[in-house]
Amino acid sequence: MQATINGMSIAYHEQGRGVPIVFLHAFPLSRMMWAPQETALASQFRIITIDLRGHGESDAPLWHYTLDQAADDVRGLLDHLSIQRAIFVGLSMGGYILFAFYRKYADRVKGMVLADTKAQADTDEGKHARFEMAQVAYKQGPSAVADIMVPKLLSPATIRTRPELVQQVRAMIEGNQVSGIAGDLMAMAARADSLPLLNQITCPTHIIVGELDLPTPPSDAHLMADEISHARLTVIPQAAHLSNLEQPGPFNEAVRSFVLNATR
Ligand code: MLT
């Protein structure tokens, strides 16, 4: 499915009926990363996945990207689908976008799941690493980015024993254009510090983290859970950064029970 939003062709998929849940994907992936959640949850909820600008089947113009712009695109999709309020699930970069969305459009958020993400902005060292990765993307293409990212996204055991999952993740990364990858890197490097936002979040919130997550470790998840009032935390064993793909069973159960509680 495609919609024209803020002048861009944006790809999305919706399936199921009931409470709308909008899933925001990680860098540098696409809406395809939510396949196990669509399969498990669409019998009970209205599941909406989106290829953020710069990803998958959405437009990826060579220009300036910001997380606020991604938040505006998500709001445009809600309007397109006539959804006033939804539950959101954002993983990693999807979580950063969810913070940007909440800052601008809190009245559209019924509840949120912050998965394998963090509230802090990039350090100077982190920004420099983004610059370096953008150069790799520009000079060597998405497959070289996949070489760097896969060990950050998946646990060593998954990489060793689940070649089909590794291949799926690589294919998502390689399906993106360099313009979108570099655009994300610039957008993430420039993102605001969301720590001051945490104690202003009033909607039901659940935090999920893989116990082996390296880019956004459990300590970042505990920090968010301590600061956001009434937030609950689920730590998923034997999962790293892409906990929804490595351990979809516990991830889906955490989302399902959160949504049922938040909408009761
Ligand atoms: C992601 O999974 O979205 C990225 O690891 C986030 C980041 O690089 O900060």
mmCIF file of C-alpha atoms and ligand atoms in Angstrom:
data_model
loop_
_atom_site.group_PDB
_atom_site.id
_atom_site.type_symbol
_atom_site.label_atom_id
_atom_site.label_comp_id
_atom_site.label_asym_id
_atom_site.label_seq_id
_atom_site.Cartn_x
_atom_site.Cartn_y
_atom_site.Cartn_z
ATOM 1 C CA MET A 1 0.000 0.000 0.000
ATOM 2 C CA GLN A 2 1.244 3.487 -0.826
ATOM 3 C CA ALA A 3 0.139 6.944 0.304
ATOM 4 C CA THR A 4 1.391 10.373 -0.674
ATOM 5 C CA ILE A 5 2.370 12.070 2.567
ATOM 6 C CA ASN A 6 4.164 15.402 2.835
ATOM 7 C CA GLY A 7 4.980 15.146 -0.873
ATOM 8 C CA MET A 8 6.574 11.667 -0.564
ATOM 9 C CA SER A 9 5.359 8.265 -1.613
ATOM 10 C CA ILE A 10 5.242 6.337 1.670
ATOM 11 C CA ALA A 11 4.741 2.552 1.757
ATOM 12 C CA TYR A 12 2.793 0.965 4.561
ATOM 13 C CA HIS A 13 0.847 -2.178 5.335
ATOM 14 C CA GLU A 14 -2.217 -2.658 7.471
ATOM 15 C CA GLN A 15 -3.802 -5.866 8.589
ATOM 16 C CA GLY A 16 -6.422 -6.854 11.156
ATOM 17 C CA ARG A 17 -9.102 -4.962 13.055
ATOM 18 C CA GLY A 18 -9.416 -3.415 16.478
ATOM 19 C CA VAL A 19 -7.060 -1.170 18.417
ATOM 20 C CA PRO A 20 -4.567 0.349 15.947
ATOM 21 C CA ILE A 21 -0.911 -0.400 16.696
ATOM 22 C CA VAL A 22 1.661 1.473 14.592
ATOM 23 C CA PHE A 23 5.118 -0.108 14.391
ATOM 24 C CA LEU A 24 8.194 2.075 13.716
ATOM 25 C CA HIS A 25 11.258 0.192 12.508
ATOM 26 C CA ALA A 26 14.963 0.372 13.334
ATOM 27 C CA PHE A 27 17.913 1.721 11.329
ATOM 28 C CA PRO A 28 18.735 0.702 8.614
ATOM 29 C CA LEU A 29 15.859 -1.721 8.142
ATOM 30 C CA SER A 30 12.266 -1.505 6.885
ATOM 31 C CA ARG A 31 8.718 -2.438 7.841
ATOM 32 C CA MET A 32 9.571 -6.052 6.924
ATOM 33 C CA MET A 33 11.237 -6.414 10.323
ATOM 34 C CA TRP A 34 7.760 -6.550 11.879
ATOM 35 C CA ALA A 35 6.642 -9.699 10.019
ATOM 36 C CA PRO A 36 6.531 -11.883 13.198
ATOM 37 C CA GLN A 37 4.446 -9.236 14.984
ATOM 38 C CA GLU A 38 2.000 -8.958 12.051
ATOM 39 C CA THR A 39 1.574 -12.717 12.009
ATOM 40 C CA ALA A 40 0.998 -13.026 15.744
ATOM 41 C CA LEU A 41 -1.027 -9.915 16.517
ATOM 42 C CA ALA A 42 -3.196 -9.144 13.468
ATOM 43 C CA SER A 43 -5.890 -11.587 14.581
ATOM 44 C CA GLN A 44 -6.525 -9.339 17.593
ATOM 45 C CA PHE A 45 -5.457 -5.795 16.631
ATOM 46 C CA ARG A 46 -5.170 -3.477 13.633
ATOM 47 C CA ILE A 47 -1.462 -3.682 12.799
ATOM 48 C CA ILE A 48 0.086 -0.871 10.770
ATOM 49 C CA THR A 49 3.683 -0.968 9.622
ATOM 50 C CA ILE A 50 5.356 1.825 7.693
ATOM 51 C CA ASP A 51 8.511 2.157 5.618
ATOM 52 C CA LEU A 52 9.820 5.414 7.002
ATOM 53 C CA ARG A 53 10.999 7.942 4.422
ATOM 54 C CA GLY A 54 14.362 6.716 3.082
ATOM 55 C CA HIS A 55 13.549 3.001 3.591
ATOM 56 C CA GLY A 56 12.132 -0.026 1.825
ATOM 57 C CA GLU A 57 9.500 0.904 -0.742
ATOM 58 C CA SER A 58 9.102 4.530 0.344
ATOM 59 C CA ASP A 59 10.791 7.419 -1.427
ATOM 60 C CA ALA A 60 14.402 7.996 -0.447
ATOM 61 C CA PRO A 61 15.295 11.410 -1.862
ATOM 62 C CA LEU A 62 18.864 12.676 -1.628
ATOM 63 C CA TRP A 63 18.286 15.516 0.826
ATOM 64 C CA HIS A 64 18.107 16.511 4.459
ATOM 65 C CA TYR A 65 16.378 14.076 6.873
ATOM 66 C CA THR A 66 15.235 14.771 10.438
ATOM 67 C CA LEU A 67 13.420 12.701 13.031
ATOM 68 C CA ASP A 68 10.791 15.449 13.316
ATOM 69 C CA GLN A 69 10.104 14.990 9.614
ATOM 70 C CA ALA A 70 9.697 11.233 10.187
ATOM 71 C CA ALA A 71 7.254 12.072 13.016
ATOM 72 C CA ASP A 72 5.322 14.332 10.601
ATOM 73 C CA ASP A 73 5.167 11.476 8.082
ATOM 74 C CA VAL A 74 3.753 9.153 10.761
ATOM 75 C CA ARG A 75 1.135 11.758 11.657
ATOM 76 C CA GLY A 76 0.309 12.074 7.949
ATOM 77 C CA LEU A 77 -0.223 8.322 7.759
ATOM 78 C CA LEU A 78 -2.560 8.408 10.780
ATOM 79 C CA ASP A 79 -4.566 11.153 9.048
ATOM 80 C CA HIS A 80 -4.589 9.163 5.797
ATOM 81 C CA LEU A 81 -5.990 6.160 7.674
ATOM 82 C CA SER A 82 -8.431 8.315 9.711
ATOM 83 C CA ILE A 83 -6.894 7.146 12.976
ATOM 84 C CA GLN A 84 -7.158 9.688 15.773
ATOM 85 C CA ARG A 85 -5.144 7.801 18.430
ATOM 86 C CA ALA A 86 -3.016 4.681 18.308
ATOM 87 C CA ILE A 87 -0.643 2.568 20.314
ATOM 88 C CA PHE A 88 2.927 2.889 18.992
ATOM 89 C CA VAL A 89 5.793 0.441 19.094
ATOM 90 C CA GLY A 90 9.186 1.927 18.196
ATOM 91 C CA LEU A 91 12.382 -0.101 18.153
ATOM 92 C CA SER A 92 15.724 1.700 18.376
ATOM 93 C CA MET A 93 15.556 4.482 15.747
ATOM 94 C CA GLY A 94 11.796 3.844 15.796
ATOM 95 C CA GLY A 95 11.933 4.729 19.507
ATOM 96 C CA TYR A 96 13.855 7.947 18.795
ATOM 97 C CA ILE A 97 11.118 8.841 16.301
ATOM 98 C CA LEU A 98 8.481 7.990 18.876
ATOM 99 C CA PHE A 99 10.029 10.524 21.267
ATOM 100 C CA ALA A 100 9.930 13.132 18.468
ATOM 101 C CA PHE A 101 6.328 12.165 17.724
ATOM 102 C CA TYR A 102 5.301 12.412 21.376
ATOM 103 C CA ARG A 103 6.896 15.854 21.655
ATOM 104 C CA LYS A 104 4.772 17.095 18.737
ATOM 105 C CA TYR A 105 1.623 14.981 18.829
ATOM 106 C CA ALA A 106 1.116 13.569 22.334
ATOM 107 C CA ASP A 107 -2.660 13.738 21.860
ATOM 108 C CA ARG A 108 -2.401 11.061 19.130
ATOM 109 C CA VAL A 109 -0.641 8.560 21.444
ATOM 110 C CA LYS A 110 -2.798 6.152 23.414
ATOM 111 C CA GLY A 111 0.224 4.265 24.691
ATOM 112 C CA MET A 112 3.747 3.376 23.652
ATOM 113 C CA VAL A 113 6.224 0.554 23.656
ATOM 114 C CA LEU A 114 9.841 1.684 23.613
ATOM 115 C CA ALA A 115 11.900 -1.303 22.505
ATOM 116 C CA ASP A 116 15.697 -1.549 22.413
ATOM 117 C CA THR A 117 16.055 2.208 22.360
ATOM 118 C CA LYS A 118 17.384 4.997 24.531
ATOM 119 C CA ALA A 119 16.539 8.571 25.482
ATOM 120 C CA GLN A 120 20.049 10.049 25.372
ATOM 121 C CA ALA A 121 21.275 12.000 22.346
ATOM 122 C CA ASP A 122 24.494 10.956 20.576
ATOM 123 C CA THR A 123 27.826 11.728 22.212
ATOM 124 C CA ASP A 124 30.480 13.455 20.075
ATOM 125 C CA GLU A 125 32.093 10.048 19.570
ATOM 126 C CA GLY A 126 28.727 8.611 18.506
ATOM 127 C CA LYS A 127 28.224 11.435 15.997
ATOM 128 C CA HIS A 128 31.647 10.789 14.543
ATOM 129 C CA ALA A 129 30.789 7.089 14.131
ATOM 130 C CA ARG A 130 27.653 8.149 12.189
ATOM 131 C CA PHE A 131 29.838 10.265 9.895
ATOM 132 C CA GLU A 132 32.167 7.290 9.334
ATOM 133 C CA MET A 133 29.262 4.978 8.539
ATOM 134 C CA ALA A 134 27.820 7.480 6.068
ATOM 135 C CA GLN A 135 31.168 7.446 4.263
ATOM 136 C CA VAL A 136 31.088 3.621 4.141
ATOM 137 C CA ALA A 137 27.556 3.753 2.730
ATOM 138 C CA TYR A 138 28.549 6.322 0.118
ATOM 139 C CA LYS A 139 31.789 4.626 -0.976
ATOM 140 C CA GLN A 140 30.928 0.928 -0.601
ATOM 141 C CA GLY A 141 27.140 0.718 -0.571
ATOM 142 C CA PRO A 142 24.485 -0.834 1.709
ATOM 143 C CA SER A 143 26.094 -4.271 1.768
ATOM 144 C CA ALA A 144 29.176 -2.835 3.532
ATOM 145 C CA VAL A 145 26.792 -1.179 6.012
ATOM 146 C CA ALA A 146 25.202 -4.600 6.584
ATOM 147 C CA ASP A 147 28.657 -6.054 7.386
ATOM 148 C CA ILE A 148 29.045 -3.469 10.156
ATOM 149 C CA MET A 149 25.474 -3.545 11.434
ATOM 150 C CA VAL A 150 24.642 -7.263 11.623
ATOM 151 C CA PRO A 151 26.965 -7.945 14.612
ATOM 152 C CA LYS A 152 25.427 -4.939 16.388
ATOM 153 C CA LEU A 153 21.853 -6.029 15.722
ATOM 154 C CA LEU A 154 21.945 -9.777 16.413
ATOM 155 C CA SER A 155 23.511 -11.869 19.151
ATOM 156 C CA PRO A 156 26.585 -14.027 18.429
ATOM 157 C CA ALA A 157 24.457 -17.175 18.932
ATOM 158 C CA THR A 158 21.873 -15.979 16.400
ATOM 159 C CA ILE A 159 24.598 -15.172 13.889
ATOM 160 C CA ARG A 160 26.113 -18.625 14.405
ATOM 161 C CA THR A 161 22.958 -20.709 14.349
ATOM 162 C CA ARG A 162 20.237 -18.851 12.399
ATOM 163 C CA PRO A 163 21.619 -18.066 8.938
ATOM 164 C CA GLU A 164 18.122 -17.498 7.513
ATOM 165 C CA LEU A 165 17.457 -14.695 10.020
ATOM 166 C CA VAL A 166 20.866 -13.147 9.360
ATOM 167 C CA GLN A 167 20.042 -13.251 5.653
ATOM 168 C CA GLN A 168 16.654 -11.583 6.197
ATOM 169 C CA VAL A 169 18.268 -8.749 8.127
ATOM 170 C CA ARG A 170 20.985 -8.331 5.498
ATOM 171 C CA ALA A 171 18.369 -8.274 2.741
ATOM 172 C CA MET A 172 16.439 -5.486 4.492
ATOM 173 C CA ILE A 173 19.600 -3.395 4.826
ATOM 174 C CA GLU A 174 20.685 -4.076 1.247
ATOM 175 C CA GLY A 175 17.191 -3.147 0.021
ATOM 176 C CA ASN A 176 17.702 0.441 1.183
ATOM 177 C CA GLN A 177 19.217 3.253 -0.823
ATOM 178 C CA VAL A 178 22.390 5.050 0.218
ATOM 179 C CA SER A 179 20.483 8.350 0.279
ATOM 180 C CA GLY A 180 18.139 7.002 2.969
ATOM 181 C CA ILE A 181 20.920 5.391 5.019
ATOM 182 C CA ALA A 182 23.011 8.576 5.033
ATOM 183 C CA GLY A 183 19.886 10.651 5.707
ATOM 184 C CA ASP A 184 19.056 8.549 8.786
ATOM 185 C CA LEU A 185 22.597 8.837 10.092
ATOM 186 C CA MET A 186 22.448 12.629 9.864
ATOM 187 C CA ALA A 187 18.980 12.696 11.426
ATOM 188 C CA MET A 188 20.020 10.471 14.351
ATOM 189 C CA ALA A 189 23.235 12.447 14.941
ATOM 190 C CA ALA A 190 21.209 15.666 15.179
ATOM 191 C CA ARG A 191 18.452 14.271 17.387
ATOM 192 C CA ALA A 192 17.428 15.993 20.619
ATOM 193 C CA ASP A 193 18.188 14.641 24.053
ATOM 194 C CA SER A 194 14.938 13.020 25.194
ATOM 195 C CA LEU A 195 15.958 12.584 28.846
ATOM 196 C CA PRO A 196 14.087 15.778 29.885
ATOM 197 C CA LEU A 197 10.964 14.434 28.141
ATOM 198 C CA LEU A 198 10.784 11.215 30.150
ATOM 199 C CA ASN A 199 9.097 12.545 33.278
ATOM 200 C CA GLN A 200 6.571 14.414 31.121
ATOM 201 C CA ILE A 201 5.279 11.259 29.453
ATOM 202 C CA THR A 202 1.808 10.571 30.813
ATOM 203 C CA CYS A 203 0.505 7.830 28.516
ATOM 204 C CA PRO A 204 0.837 4.120 29.426
ATOM 205 C CA THR A 205 4.361 3.051 28.487
ATOM 206 C CA HIS A 206 6.119 -0.278 28.292
ATOM 207 C CA ILE A 207 9.832 -0.771 27.788
ATOM 208 C CA ILE A 208 11.340 -3.862 26.209
ATOM 209 C CA VAL A 209 15.013 -4.727 25.880
ATOM 210 C CA GLY A 210 17.007 -7.766 24.833
ATOM 211 C CA GLU A 211 19.291 -8.816 27.679
ATOM 212 C CA LEU A 212 22.225 -8.926 25.221
ATOM 213 C CA ASP A 213 21.493 -5.623 23.495
ATOM 214 C CA LEU A 214 24.782 -3.759 22.946
ATOM 215 C CA PRO A 215 23.779 -0.509 21.125
ATOM 216 C CA THR A 216 20.993 0.226 23.661
ATOM 217 C CA PRO A 217 21.763 -1.999 26.663
ATOM 218 C CA PRO A 218 19.439 -2.895 29.572
ATOM 219 C CA SER A 219 20.954 -0.013 31.617
ATOM 220 C CA ASP A 220 19.377 2.461 29.121
ATOM 221 C CA ALA A 221 16.047 0.654 29.428
ATOM 222 C CA HIS A 222 16.177 0.781 33.252
ATOM 223 C CA LEU A 223 16.896 4.500 33.079
ATOM 224 C CA MET A 224 13.755 5.077 30.969
ATOM 225 C CA ALA A 225 11.681 2.819 33.233
ATOM 226 C CA ASP A 226 12.840 4.773 36.306
ATOM 227 C CA GLU A 227 11.991 8.160 34.789
ATOM 228 C CA ILE A 228 8.684 7.489 33.022
ATOM 229 C CA SER A 229 5.908 7.284 35.568
ATOM 230 C CA HIS A 230 4.243 3.839 35.819
ATOM 231 C CA ALA A 231 6.400 2.425 32.990
ATOM 232 C CA ARG A 232 6.924 -1.329 33.088
ATOM 233 C CA LEU A 233 10.015 -3.109 31.787
ATOM 234 C CA THR A 234 10.415 -6.497 30.112
ATOM 235 C CA VAL A 235 13.931 -7.866 29.645
ATOM 236 C CA ILE A 236 13.987 -10.581 26.986
ATOM 237 C CA PRO A 237 16.497 -13.403 27.506
ATOM 238 C CA GLN A 238 18.663 -14.596 24.631
ATOM 239 C CA ALA A 239 17.956 -11.553 22.509
ATOM 240 C CA ALA A 240 20.219 -8.711 21.445
ATOM 241 C CA HIS A 241 19.170 -5.458 19.715
ATOM 242 C CA LEU A 242 16.509 -6.866 17.366
ATOM 243 C CA SER A 243 14.633 -8.564 20.189
ATOM 244 C CA ASN A 244 11.402 -8.693 18.151
ATOM 245 C CA LEU A 245 13.086 -10.890 15.530
ATOM 246 C CA GLU A 246 15.347 -12.947 17.753
ATOM 247 C CA GLN A 247 12.693 -13.790 20.364
ATOM 248 C CA PRO A 248 9.316 -12.935 18.805
ATOM 249 C CA GLY A 249 7.318 -15.050 21.310
ATOM 250 C CA PRO A 250 8.136 -13.051 24.474
ATOM 251 C CA PHE A 251 8.209 -9.788 22.511
ATOM 252 C CA ASN A 252 4.703 -10.365 21.128
ATOM 253 C CA GLU A 253 3.372 -11.399 24.530
ATOM 254 C CA ALA A 254 4.756 -8.218 26.115
ATOM 255 C CA VAL A 255 3.097 -6.082 23.404
ATOM 256 C CA ARG A 256 -0.181 -8.013 23.561
ATOM 257 C CA SER A 257 -0.585 -7.739 27.332
ATOM 258 C CA PHE A 258 0.490 -4.083 27.317
ATOM 259 C CA VAL A 259 -2.094 -3.171 24.658
ATOM 260 C CA LEU A 260 -4.876 -5.080 26.438
ATOM 261 C CA ASN A 261 -4.082 -3.284 29.720
ATOM 262 C CA ALA A 262 -3.660 0.135 28.109
ATOM 263 C CA THR A 263 -6.997 -0.041 26.302
ATOM 264 C CA ARG A 264 -9.119 -1.707 28.967
HETATM 265 C C1 MLT B 1 18.833 1.152 15.264
HETATM 266 O O1 MLT B 1 18.757 -0.064 15.455
HETATM 267 O O2 MLT B 1 17.854 1.816 14.895
HETATM 268 C C2 MLT B 1 20.166 1.802 15.460
HETATM 269 O O3 MLT B 1 21.068 0.898 16.028
HETATM 270 C C3 MLT B 1 20.026 3.031 16.300
HETATM 271 C C4 MLT B 1 21.306 3.779 16.432
HETATM 272 O O4 MLT B 1 22.222 3.585 15.627
HETATM 273 O O5 MLT B 1 21.388 4.615 17.347
#
